[in-house]
Tab-separated table of C-alpha atoms and ligand atoms in Angstrom:
chain	number	residue	atom	x	y	z
A	1	UNK	CA	67.498	49.915	34.415
A	2	UNK	CA	69.152	46.984	32.729
A	3	UNK	CA	71.309	47.698	29.720
A	4	UNK	CA	69.995	46.073	26.597
A	5	UNK	CA	72.381	44.406	24.174
A	6	UNK	CA	71.744	45.980	20.764
A	7	UNK	CA	70.787	43.688	17.920
A	8	UNK	CA	71.649	44.435	14.300
A	9	UNK	CA	70.007	42.180	11.731
A	10	UNK	CA	70.569	41.888	7.994
A	11	UNK	CA	67.425	41.285	5.967
A	12	UNK	CA	68.654	40.097	2.583
A	13	UNK	CA	65.078	39.951	1.280
A	14	UNK	CA	64.886	38.247	-2.150
A	15	UNK	CA	68.513	38.940	-3.014
A	16	UNK	CA	71.675	36.881	-3.440
A	17	UNK	CA	72.389	33.632	-5.286
A	18	UNK	CA	74.072	30.507	-4.027
A	19	UNK	CA	77.499	31.942	-4.749
A	20	UNK	CA	76.926	35.543	-3.617
A	21	UNK	CA	75.248	34.348	-0.409
A	22	UNK	CA	78.253	32.157	0.349
A	23	UNK	CA	80.625	35.017	-0.378
A	24	UNK	CA	78.681	37.437	1.815
A	25	UNK	CA	78.764	34.968	4.719
A	26	UNK	CA	82.491	34.491	4.252
A	27	UNK	CA	83.152	38.239	4.166
A	28	UNK	CA	80.959	38.954	7.202
A	29	UNK	CA	82.558	36.191	9.164
A	30	UNK	CA	85.873	37.870	8.567
A	31	UNK	CA	84.713	41.400	9.327
A	32	UNK	CA	82.149	41.202	12.152
A	33	UNK	CA	82.679	37.919	13.949
A	34	UNK	CA	84.979	39.709	16.383
A	35	UNK	CA	82.698	42.676	17.074
A	36	UNK	CA	81.499	42.388	20.666
A	37	UNK	CA	78.633	43.850	22.621
A	38	UNK	CA	76.203	43.682	19.696
A	39	UNK	CA	74.118	40.714	18.636
A	40	UNK	CA	74.515	40.131	14.893
A	41	UNK	CA	71.969	38.277	12.798
A	42	UNK	CA	71.909	37.449	9.098
A	43	UNK	CA	68.551	36.622	7.474
A	44	UNK	CA	69.036	35.089	4.022
A	45	UNK	CA	66.269	33.702	1.809
A	46	UNK	CA	64.994	30.284	2.965
A	47	UNK	CA	66.951	28.435	0.291
A	48	UNK	CA	70.263	29.730	1.626
A	49	UNK	CA	69.618	29.153	5.325
A	50	UNK	CA	71.517	25.887	5.407
A	51	UNK	CA	74.421	27.450	3.601
A	52	UNK	CA	74.482	30.397	6.016
A	53	UNK	CA	74.239	28.078	8.992
A	54	UNK	CA	77.245	26.169	7.757
A	55	UNK	CA	79.196	29.224	6.654
A	56	UNK	CA	78.687	30.964	10.002
A	57	UNK	CA	78.948	27.904	12.263
A	58	UNK	CA	81.165	28.514	15.254
A	59	UNK	CA	81.060	32.283	14.747
A	60	UNK	CA	79.219	34.883	16.814
A	61	UNK	CA	76.901	35.668	13.883
A	62	UNK	CA	73.427	34.196	14.181
A	63	UNK	CA	71.083	33.168	11.401
A	64	UNK	CA	67.431	34.112	10.937
A	65	UNK	CA	64.662	33.401	8.433
A	66	UNK	CA	62.466	36.045	6.816
A	67	UNK	CA	59.104	34.410	7.459
A	68	UNK	CA	57.506	31.218	8.755
A	69	UNK	CA	54.141	29.485	8.380
A	70	UNK	CA	52.185	28.532	11.502
A	71	UNK	CA	51.337	24.901	10.790
A	72	UNK	CA	53.842	22.242	11.787
A	73	UNK	CA	53.497	20.133	8.664
A	74	UNK	CA	50.996	19.145	6.020
A	75	UNK	CA	49.758	19.817	2.518
A	76	UNK	CA	50.808	23.468	2.296
A	77	UNK	CA	52.804	23.610	-0.904
A	78	UNK	CA	55.616	26.106	-0.810
A	79	UNK	CA	55.412	26.874	2.901
A	80	UNK	CA	58.087	26.482	5.573
A	81	UNK	CA	57.176	25.370	9.094
A	82	UNK	CA	58.598	26.270	12.511
A	83	UNK	CA	60.128	22.803	13.078
A	84	UNK	CA	61.902	23.062	9.715
A	85	UNK	CA	63.454	26.349	10.765
A	86	UNK	CA	64.321	25.218	14.266
A	87	UNK	CA	67.192	23.109	12.973
A	88	UNK	CA	68.479	25.858	10.709
A	89	UNK	CA	68.268	29.167	12.498
A	90	UNK	CA	67.584	30.962	15.743
A	91	UNK	CA	65.674	34.053	14.641
A	92	UNK	CA	62.749	34.693	12.317
A	93	UNK	CA	61.436	37.986	10.961
A	94	UNK	CA	57.637	38.100	11.297
A	95	UNK	CA	55.165	40.665	9.980
A	96	UNK	CA	57.546	42.581	7.729
A	97	UNK	CA	55.685	45.339	5.888
A	98	UNK	CA	56.475	43.724	2.529
A	99	UNK	CA	54.662	40.601	3.725
A	100	UNK	CA	51.763	42.748	4.874
A	101	UNK	CA	51.684	44.720	1.617
A	102	UNK	CA	52.294	42.058	-1.048
A	103	UNK	CA	51.254	38.811	0.596
A	104	UNK	CA	48.129	39.683	2.522
A	105	UNK	CA	49.686	39.451	5.959
A	106	UNK	CA	47.323	40.744	8.654
A	107	UNK	CA	47.636	41.286	12.390
A	108	UNK	CA	45.846	37.974	12.785
A	109	UNK	CA	48.226	35.968	10.603
A	110	UNK	CA	51.177	37.739	12.219
A	111	UNK	CA	49.800	36.603	15.565
A	112	UNK	CA	49.568	32.996	14.397
A	113	UNK	CA	53.116	33.065	13.082
A	114	UNK	CA	54.486	34.632	16.280
A	115	UNK	CA	52.701	32.060	18.394
A	116	UNK	CA	53.970	29.130	16.334
A	117	UNK	CA	57.524	30.457	16.159
A	118	UNK	CA	57.731	31.006	19.917
A	119	UNK	CA	56.240	27.582	20.633
A	120	UNK	CA	59.056	26.126	18.568
A	121	UNK	CA	61.711	28.056	20.456
A	122	UNK	CA	62.475	30.417	17.584
A	123	UNK	CA	63.145	34.072	18.408
A	124	UNK	CA	60.912	36.423	16.418
A	125	UNK	CA	61.859	39.834	15.115
A	126	UNK	CA	58.339	41.263	15.164
A	127	UNK	CA	57.928	44.089	12.639
A	128	UNK	CA	55.511	46.977	12.959
A	129	UNK	CA	55.273	50.307	11.170
A	130	UNK	CA	52.940	52.935	9.791
A	131	UNK	CA	52.520	54.020	6.167
A	132	UNK	CA	53.146	57.589	4.996
A	133	UNK	CA	49.422	58.133	4.716
A	134	UNK	CA	48.838	56.938	8.264
A	135	UNK	CA	51.560	59.225	9.618
A	136	UNK	CA	50.288	62.212	7.657
A	137	UNK	CA	46.788	61.491	8.890
A	138	UNK	CA	47.944	61.572	12.513
A	139	UNK	CA	47.229	57.860	12.954
A	140	UNK	CA	50.732	56.566	13.691
A	141	UNK	CA	50.118	55.821	17.354
A	142	UNK	CA	46.767	54.164	16.757
A	143	UNK	CA	48.144	51.962	13.979
A	144	UNK	CA	51.244	50.884	15.879
A	145	UNK	CA	49.408	50.132	19.077
A	146	UNK	CA	46.907	48.040	17.145
A	147	UNK	CA	49.710	46.129	15.400
A	148	UNK	CA	51.429	45.477	18.732
A	149	UNK	CA	48.269	44.533	20.634
A	150	UNK	CA	46.782	42.319	17.950
A	151	UNK	CA	50.078	40.844	16.814
A	152	UNK	CA	50.876	39.820	20.373
A	153	UNK	CA	47.313	38.988	21.456
A	154	UNK	CA	47.288	36.054	23.889
A	155	UNK	CA	51.049	35.572	23.595
A	156	UNK	CA	53.533	35.491	26.458
A	157	UNK	CA	56.893	36.997	25.638
A	158	UNK	CA	60.121	36.621	27.520
A	159	UNK	CA	62.959	38.941	28.336
A	160	UNK	CA	64.819	40.312	25.344
A	161	UNK	CA	61.917	39.936	22.900
A	162	UNK	CA	62.741	41.793	19.678
A	163	UNK	CA	60.490	44.282	17.899
A	164	UNK	CA	61.498	46.149	14.731
A	165	UNK	CA	59.906	49.543	14.254
A	166	UNK	CA	59.991	50.100	10.500
A	167	UNK	CA	58.015	53.038	9.107
A	168	UNK	CA	56.843	51.789	5.720
A	169	UNK	CA	57.719	55.083	4.020
A	170	UNK	CA	61.354	54.704	5.086
A	171	UNK	CA	61.883	51.163	3.802
A	172	UNK	CA	63.992	50.964	0.677
A	173	UNK	CA	63.388	54.628	-0.099
A	174	UNK	CA	66.671	56.168	0.990
A	175	UNK	CA	64.581	58.459	3.201
A	176	UNK	CA	65.057	57.307	6.788
A	177	UNK	CA	63.153	58.634	9.772
A	178	UNK	CA	65.142	60.988	11.950
A	179	UNK	CA	66.656	59.498	15.072
A	180	UNK	CA	64.428	61.710	17.155
A	181	UNK	CA	61.243	60.649	15.370
A	182	UNK	CA	62.153	56.964	15.565
A	183	UNK	CA	62.987	57.302	19.249
A	184	UNK	CA	59.692	59.032	20.035
A	185	UNK	CA	57.749	56.346	18.211
A	186	UNK	CA	59.639	53.549	19.903
A	187	UNK	CA	58.706	55.103	23.253
A	188	UNK	CA	55.047	54.559	22.302
A	189	UNK	CA	55.705	50.934	21.393
A	190	UNK	CA	57.583	50.292	24.631
A	191	UNK	CA	54.788	51.920	26.608
A	192	UNK	CA	52.318	49.540	24.982
A	193	UNK	CA	54.544	46.573	25.814
A	194	UNK	CA	54.589	47.822	29.418
A	195	UNK	CA	50.820	47.936	29.547
A	196	UNK	CA	50.621	44.400	28.159
A	197	UNK	CA	53.486	42.759	30.022
A	198	UNK	CA	54.621	45.099	32.787
A	199	UNK	CA	57.526	47.494	33.017
A	200	UNK	CA	60.315	44.977	33.519
A	201	UNK	CA	59.621	42.980	30.345
A	202	UNK	CA	59.059	46.181	28.367
A	203	UNK	CA	62.386	47.575	29.539
A	204	UNK	CA	64.141	44.336	28.629
A	205	UNK	CA	62.562	44.135	25.149
A	206	UNK	CA	64.820	45.270	22.353
A	207	UNK	CA	63.275	47.578	19.789
A	208	UNK	CA	65.183	48.107	16.571
A	209	UNK	CA	64.724	50.836	14.019
A	210	UNK	CA	64.563	49.841	10.344
A	211	UNK	CA	64.202	51.823	7.122
A	212	UNK	CA	67.081	53.074	4.968
A	213	UNK	CA	69.699	52.532	7.658
A	214	UNK	CA	73.238	52.814	6.291
A	215	UNK	CA	76.794	53.273	7.465
A	216	UNK	CA	76.414	57.045	7.540
A	217	UNK	CA	73.195	57.340	9.556
A	218	UNK	CA	73.575	54.460	12.032
A	219	UNK	CA	75.183	56.826	14.549
A	220	UNK	CA	72.127	59.061	14.557
A	221	UNK	CA	69.891	56.137	15.483
A	222	UNK	CA	72.258	54.563	17.970
A	223	UNK	CA	72.619	57.913	19.710
A	224	UNK	CA	68.992	57.666	20.821
A	225	UNK	CA	68.268	56.006	24.156
A	226	UNK	CA	65.306	53.853	23.147
A	227	UNK	CA	66.678	52.418	19.877
A	228	UNK	CA	68.299	49.034	20.430
A	229	UNK	CA	69.807	48.272	17.062
A	230	UNK	CA	68.696	48.126	13.457
A	231	UNK	CA	67.012	45.926	10.887
A	232	UNK	CA	68.881	46.591	7.676
A	233	UNK	CA	67.756	45.752	4.152
A	234	UNK	CA	69.582	47.191	1.127
A	235	UNK	CA	72.704	48.220	3.028
A	236	UNK	CA	73.130	44.710	4.426
A	237	UNK	CA	73.973	43.269	1.014
A	238	UNK	CA	77.388	44.910	0.969
A	239	UNK	CA	79.734	43.394	3.522
A	240	UNK	CA	81.683	46.612	4.071
A	241	UNK	CA	78.559	48.717	4.613
A	242	UNK	CA	76.937	46.204	6.978
A	243	UNK	CA	80.235	45.963	8.830
A	244	UNK	CA	80.250	49.748	9.285
A	245	UNK	CA	76.696	49.568	10.659
A	246	UNK	CA	77.564	46.825	13.131
A	247	UNK	CA	80.709	48.689	14.175
A	248	UNK	CA	78.698	51.884	14.649
A	249	UNK	CA	76.199	50.080	16.865
A	250	UNK	CA	79.018	48.550	18.896
A	251	UNK	CA	80.785	51.874	19.310
A	252	UNK	CA	77.728	53.802	20.451
A	253	UNK	CA	75.722	51.175	22.261
A	254	UNK	CA	77.803	48.018	22.635
A	255	UNK	CA	77.519	46.287	25.975
A	256	UNK	CA	80.892	44.552	25.825
B	1	PGA	P1	65.969	48.994	3.890
B	1	PGA	O1	64.981	47.835	4.383
B	1	PGA	O2	67.108	49.020	4.860
B	1	PGA	O3	66.376	48.588	2.513
B	1	PGA	O4	65.191	50.265	3.928
B	1	PGA	C1	64.763	47.604	5.749
B	1	PGA	C2	63.813	46.459	5.916
B	1	PGA	O5	62.896	46.293	5.108
B	1	PGA	O6	63.945	45.669	6.872
C-alpha cells in the first residue's frame, strides 16, 4: 500500500483583515515552511488570495480558496470563477457544511463546482459530513455515501484526490469526534471511493478529518491509520497553534 502524504489545511473562513492576513502569512512562512512530509495549505477569504499568494511565494505552503462558482464568466454578480482562481491558488474547498447550511449548497451544486474546478486544474478539498441529528438517527453512513456518490457523480478523479470528513456537530463547537470514530467513518468513505473508482485510487485518495482540531488533539487523529491530515478552522487563525498542528501531523504521519 502506498503511503499517503498527509495534508493539513487552514480554513480561515470569514476571518482576518488585510493586515492580520498578511501577518499570519508572514508568521506561518517562518514557522512551517521548513516542515517536511506534510502538505500545507492556507485558505484565506477570496479578497486575500492575492496577498497570500505573494506572501507565500517560493515557500512550501500552498494557497487555496474556500469556494468557487461553476461558470467560467458572465453576469453573476459577486461570484468567483475557476479561471479567476487558477492564477491565484492551487486548492479550493468545495461543499463545506457552512456553504450547505447557510448558502443552499446541495449535492448537485457541489457536483457542478467540483466538475468545474477539476476542469480548470484546481485541486478540490471535497467536504462531507453528517449532522448530529443524522448521526443520532443512525443515518451517518447513508448520508455520507449519498454526499460522496452525488457530489462525485460523473466525475473522474485522479490520484491524491482530497476529501475532508467533517461531522457538522464537531465544527466550531470545541467538541471533536474521537479519533476512533473519525477513523471508522473515513473507512466508509474510502470504501465508497473504492466502489466508484477502484481500490488503487481509493487507497491513494487523502481523507482529512475536520471539526475542532487543535494542537492538543491532532495526535489522536494522526494516530489513526485512515486519517490523512486535517482541515482546521478556528485553530488555524493562530500561527502558533496551527504550527503545532502541522508539526504534530509531520511527527506522526510525515512522509519525509
Ligand atoms: P473548526 O472548523 O476547526 O473551527 O471546527 C473546521 C472547518 O469548518 O473546516
